[in-house]
């Protein structure tokens, strides 16, 4: 009888410990899974990473008309048109709460967006610009991954910071601009 009581006490005691410290009851595979999650990553750490969406750019056939649409119809805050001869475009910035839009129109005879507007006469989404924390590391890394850049190195973009464009054929059909945050 004394032996039966002692065994019952051990069972009750271990059940209470389990209730107080449920992790002590975790089966071995779960403990192993947790320790795997906590171990250091096996792949090399990236030396750069994507940040926020900086802007979405729209190529437009008529800059004044597009500016008036965003300002007067949609009620957005818009800039004056800014000529950027180094990029072959004139730009109107449309400020949104969480990002910007850029309305692009060709400037000069050799604009990089002329071909796009010839194919898309009504205009359309031209590129997305995503910030990166280390653009030089991004350029080197993407070159190694065989993603084509559209210039030898970075250029100074519309916001006075280094930028680089990646070929749309290597980015799922979307022209991607990376900008140093
Ligand atoms: C101020 C600055 C800033 O924000 O900081 C800016 O925005 S400057 C914004 C303007 N600057 C840039 O865009 C610089 C980078 N862009 C470029 O170098 C050029 O625009 C290219 C992307 C290479 C396209 O040049 P272009 O149209 O003359 O060449 P292409 O007709 O041979 O085009 C090659 C293929 O890419 C496609 N393609 C052309 N432009 C595209 C676009 N924006 N989005 C997606 N696909 C595009 C064409 O349809 C074609 O496909 P198929 O072969 O299937 O027909």
Tab-separated table of C-alpha atoms and ligand atoms in Angstrom:
chain	number	residue	atom	x	y	z
A	1	UNK	CA	0.000	0.000	0.000
A	2	UNK	CA	2.816	2.349	0.979
A	3	UNK	CA	4.511	1.575	-2.363
A	4	UNK	CA	1.267	2.359	-4.314
A	5	UNK	CA	0.874	5.704	-2.490
A	6	UNK	CA	4.511	6.633	-3.211
A	7	UNK	CA	4.085	5.877	-6.940
A	8	UNK	CA	0.869	7.961	-7.065
A	9	UNK	CA	2.676	10.861	-5.367
A	10	UNK	CA	5.438	10.778	-8.021
A	11	UNK	CA	2.843	10.820	-10.846
A	12	UNK	CA	0.947	13.781	-9.285
A	13	UNK	CA	4.206	15.636	-8.607
A	14	UNK	CA	5.467	15.280	-12.179
A	15	UNK	CA	2.047	16.342	-13.535
A	16	UNK	CA	2.206	19.540	-11.414
A	17	UNK	CA	5.756	20.319	-12.577
A	18	UNK	CA	4.527	19.838	-16.134
A	19	UNK	CA	1.649	22.240	-15.558
A	20	UNK	CA	3.978	24.840	-14.069
A	21	UNK	CA	6.729	24.366	-16.665
A	22	UNK	CA	5.018	23.040	-19.811
A	23	UNK	CA	8.268	23.239	-21.828
A	24	UNK	CA	9.725	20.495	-19.612
A	25	UNK	CA	7.145	18.189	-21.153
A	26	UNK	CA	8.007	19.063	-24.744
A	27	UNK	CA	8.765	15.909	-26.706
A	28	UNK	CA	12.342	15.591	-27.929
A	29	UNK	CA	11.641	16.433	-31.648
A	30	UNK	CA	10.088	19.793	-30.660
A	31	UNK	CA	13.096	20.660	-28.522
A	32	UNK	CA	15.335	19.735	-31.452
A	33	UNK	CA	13.277	21.896	-33.825
A	34	UNK	CA	13.563	24.859	-31.442
A	35	UNK	CA	17.309	24.458	-31.117
A	36	UNK	CA	17.590	24.295	-34.940
A	37	UNK	CA	15.681	27.599	-35.220
A	38	UNK	CA	18.077	29.253	-32.816
A	39	UNK	CA	21.279	28.053	-34.495
A	40	UNK	CA	23.149	30.557	-36.722
A	41	UNK	CA	22.060	30.748	-40.400
A	42	UNK	CA	23.946	28.467	-42.778
A	43	UNK	CA	24.020	30.965	-45.668
A	44	UNK	CA	26.349	33.950	-45.838
A	45	UNK	CA	24.732	37.152	-44.550
A	46	UNK	CA	23.685	39.622	-47.232
A	47	UNK	CA	25.664	42.835	-47.025
A	48	UNK	CA	22.788	44.917	-48.389
A	49	UNK	CA	19.027	44.866	-48.113
A	50	UNK	CA	15.947	46.457	-49.633
A	51	UNK	CA	14.254	49.306	-47.828
A	52	UNK	CA	11.077	51.252	-48.567
A	53	UNK	CA	9.428	51.884	-51.906
A	54	UNK	CA	10.787	55.291	-52.931
A	55	UNK	CA	8.568	55.962	-55.938
A	56	UNK	CA	6.565	54.577	-58.839
A	57	UNK	CA	7.308	56.287	-62.155
A	58	UNK	CA	4.729	56.797	-64.895
A	59	UNK	CA	5.713	57.788	-68.415
A	60	UNK	CA	3.221	60.301	-69.798
A	61	UNK	CA	2.729	61.731	-73.304
A	62	UNK	CA	1.550	65.130	-71.953
A	63	UNK	CA	3.176	66.293	-68.712
A	64	UNK	CA	0.897	69.310	-68.096
A	65	UNK	CA	-2.218	67.211	-68.596
A	66	UNK	CA	-0.947	64.451	-66.284
A	67	UNK	CA	0.084	66.993	-63.624
A	68	UNK	CA	-3.363	68.614	-63.783
A	69	UNK	CA	-5.050	65.214	-63.447
A	70	UNK	CA	-3.166	64.320	-60.240
A	71	UNK	CA	-3.574	67.838	-58.783
A	72	UNK	CA	-7.096	68.816	-59.822
A	73	UNK	CA	-8.935	65.522	-60.193
A	74	UNK	CA	-7.217	63.374	-57.548
A	75	UNK	CA	-6.326	66.282	-55.240
A	76	UNK	CA	-2.662	65.351	-54.851
A	77	UNK	CA	0.168	67.687	-53.954
A	78	UNK	CA	2.352	68.001	-57.067
A	79	UNK	CA	5.617	69.780	-57.889
A	80	UNK	CA	6.400	71.990	-60.842
A	81	UNK	CA	7.982	70.195	-63.810
A	82	UNK	CA	11.720	69.698	-63.197
A	83	UNK	CA	14.039	69.201	-66.202
A	84	UNK	CA	16.702	66.520	-65.623
A	85	UNK	CA	18.856	66.723	-68.780
A	86	UNK	CA	21.354	64.140	-67.481
A	87	UNK	CA	18.506	61.586	-67.428
A	88	UNK	CA	16.747	62.758	-70.603
A	89	UNK	CA	13.454	63.390	-68.789
A	90	UNK	CA	11.313	66.107	-67.254
A	91	UNK	CA	9.718	65.066	-63.983
A	92	UNK	CA	6.728	66.074	-61.889
A	93	UNK	CA	6.774	64.679	-58.348
A	94	UNK	CA	3.434	63.632	-56.861
A	95	UNK	CA	3.620	63.404	-53.077
A	96	UNK	CA	1.619	60.653	-51.449
A	97	UNK	CA	1.503	59.849	-47.749
A	98	UNK	CA	3.672	56.758	-47.884
A	99	UNK	CA	5.620	57.202	-51.113
A	100	UNK	CA	5.880	59.345	-54.259
A	101	UNK	CA	5.005	59.081	-57.914
A	102	UNK	CA	7.130	60.514	-60.688
A	103	UNK	CA	5.468	61.619	-63.908
A	104	UNK	CA	8.125	61.304	-66.645
A	105	UNK	CA	8.200	62.947	-70.042
A	106	UNK	CA	11.033	62.708	-72.610
A	107	UNK	CA	13.533	65.581	-72.673
A	108	UNK	CA	15.929	65.975	-75.594
A	109	UNK	CA	16.357	63.859	-78.697
A	110	UNK	CA	17.846	60.781	-77.014
A	111	UNK	CA	15.542	60.143	-74.073
A	112	UNK	CA	15.605	56.618	-72.569
A	113	UNK	CA	11.816	56.716	-72.290
A	114	UNK	CA	11.054	57.602	-75.941
A	115	UNK	CA	10.917	53.956	-77.030
A	116	UNK	CA	8.562	53.133	-74.163
A	117	UNK	CA	6.161	55.950	-75.133
A	118	UNK	CA	6.245	54.948	-78.790
A	119	UNK	CA	5.058	51.473	-77.745
A	120	UNK	CA	2.642	52.784	-75.085
A	121	UNK	CA	1.060	55.839	-76.666
A	122	UNK	CA	-1.225	56.624	-73.715
A	123	UNK	CA	1.678	56.247	-71.254
A	124	UNK	CA	1.957	53.727	-68.453
A	125	UNK	CA	3.933	52.485	-65.487
A	126	UNK	CA	7.603	52.863	-66.382
A	127	UNK	CA	9.587	51.752	-63.299
A	128	UNK	CA	9.576	51.215	-59.574
A	129	UNK	CA	12.294	52.622	-57.337
A	130	UNK	CA	13.230	50.777	-54.153
A	131	UNK	CA	15.694	52.076	-51.589
A	132	UNK	CA	18.701	49.991	-50.546
A	133	UNK	CA	20.964	50.468	-47.561
A	134	UNK	CA	24.218	49.883	-49.478
A	135	UNK	CA	23.983	50.491	-53.215
A	136	UNK	CA	27.594	49.577	-53.993
A	137	UNK	CA	27.168	46.191	-52.315
A	138	UNK	CA	23.873	45.735	-54.191
A	139	UNK	CA	25.501	46.519	-57.558
A	140	UNK	CA	28.360	44.073	-56.925
A	141	UNK	CA	26.053	41.339	-55.642
A	142	UNK	CA	23.572	41.656	-58.524
A	143	UNK	CA	26.389	41.647	-61.074
A	144	UNK	CA	27.568	38.349	-59.586
A	145	UNK	CA	23.984	37.057	-59.891
A	146	UNK	CA	23.995	38.011	-63.620
A	147	UNK	CA	21.331	40.712	-63.278
A	148	UNK	CA	22.138	43.344	-65.908
A	149	UNK	CA	22.541	46.978	-64.863
A	150	UNK	CA	21.720	49.659	-67.425
A	151	UNK	CA	24.792	51.777	-66.686
A	152	UNK	CA	28.404	50.980	-65.821
A	153	UNK	CA	28.047	52.317	-62.303
A	154	UNK	CA	25.624	54.369	-60.244
A	155	UNK	CA	24.378	57.799	-61.334
A	156	UNK	CA	22.921	60.616	-59.274
A	157	UNK	CA	19.135	60.273	-59.446
A	158	UNK	CA	16.224	62.667	-59.132
A	159	UNK	CA	16.659	63.005	-55.364
A	160	UNK	CA	20.407	63.718	-55.408
A	161	UNK	CA	21.356	60.189	-54.346
A	162	UNK	CA	23.152	57.366	-56.209
A	163	UNK	CA	20.811	55.184	-58.264
A	164	UNK	CA	21.092	52.272	-60.679
A	165	UNK	CA	18.563	50.790	-63.109
A	166	UNK	CA	18.239	47.008	-63.589
A	167	UNK	CA	17.186	45.509	-66.912
A	168	UNK	CA	13.439	44.756	-67.020
A	169	UNK	CA	14.118	41.428	-68.770
A	170	UNK	CA	16.048	40.293	-65.662
A	171	UNK	CA	13.434	41.591	-63.198
A	172	UNK	CA	10.213	39.892	-64.231
A	173	UNK	CA	9.393	42.455	-66.945
A	174	UNK	CA	9.631	45.467	-64.597
A	175	UNK	CA	12.299	48.163	-64.879
A	176	UNK	CA	13.688	48.413	-61.330
A	177	UNK	CA	15.624	51.407	-60.000
A	178	UNK	CA	17.599	51.012	-56.780
A	179	UNK	CA	18.348	54.159	-54.795
A	180	UNK	CA	20.748	54.614	-51.909
A	181	UNK	CA	18.579	55.323	-48.830
B	1	LIG	C1	15.408	60.786	-62.773
B	1	LIG	C2	15.535	59.316	-62.579
B	1	LIG	C3	15.151	58.917	-61.161
B	1	LIG	O1	14.009	58.536	-60.875
B	1	LIG	O2	16.026	59.006	-60.300
B	1	LIG	C4	14.653	58.662	-63.597
B	1	LIG	O3	13.586	58.221	-63.351
B	1	LIG	S1	15.248	58.606	-65.149
B	1	LIG	C5	14.095	57.650	-66.054
B	1	LIG	C6	14.567	57.352	-67.396
B	1	LIG	N1	15.781	56.558	-67.342
B	1	LIG	C7	15.784	55.235	-67.516
B	1	LIG	O4	14.766	54.595	-67.723
B	1	LIG	C8	17.138	54.584	-67.514
B	1	LIG	C9	17.107	53.107	-67.713
B	1	LIG	N2	16.349	52.758	-68.903
B	1	LIG	C10	16.925	52.325	-70.055
B	1	LIG	O5	18.150	52.220	-70.168
B	1	LIG	C11	16.011	52.018	-71.197
B	1	LIG	O6	14.800	52.736	-71.013
B	1	LIG	C12	15.691	50.515	-71.348
B	1	LIG	C13	15.033	49.918	-70.134
B	1	LIG	C14	16.986	49.734	-71.693
B	1	LIG	C15	14.727	50.359	-72.534
B	1	LIG	O7	15.214	51.064	-73.587
B	1	LIG	P1	14.488	50.989	-75.016
B	1	LIG	O8	13.012	51.081	-74.819
B	1	LIG	O9	15.114	51.970	-75.903
B	1	LIG	O10	14.941	49.575	-75.492
B	1	LIG	P2	14.135	48.414	-76.145
B	1	LIG	O11	12.960	48.916	-76.885
B	1	LIG	O12	15.142	47.623	-76.868
B	1	LIG	O13	13.630	47.596	-74.871
B	1	LIG	C16	14.110	46.341	-74.551
B	1	LIG	C17	12.953	45.532	-74.010
B	1	LIG	O14	12.605	46.084	-72.728
B	1	LIG	C18	11.246	46.462	-72.723
B	1	LIG	N3	11.104	47.678	-71.936
B	1	LIG	C19	11.555	48.894	-72.259
B	1	LIG	N4	11.266	49.772	-71.295
B	1	LIG	C20	10.602	49.075	-70.345
B	1	LIG	C21	10.028	49.442	-69.106
B	1	LIG	N5	10.083	50.676	-68.659
B	1	LIG	N6	9.448	48.486	-68.377
B	1	LIG	C22	9.402	47.200	-68.821
B	1	LIG	N7	9.924	46.800	-70.002
B	1	LIG	C23	10.515	47.739	-70.748
B	1	LIG	C24	10.898	46.690	-74.183
B	1	LIG	O15	9.507	46.549	-74.378
B	1	LIG	C25	11.694	45.616	-74.861
B	1	LIG	O16	11.033	44.386	-74.761
B	1	LIG	P3	10.764	43.477	-76.036
B	1	LIG	O17	12.135	43.172	-76.570
B	1	LIG	O18	10.062	42.258	-75.494
B	1	LIG	O19	9.920	44.294	-76.959
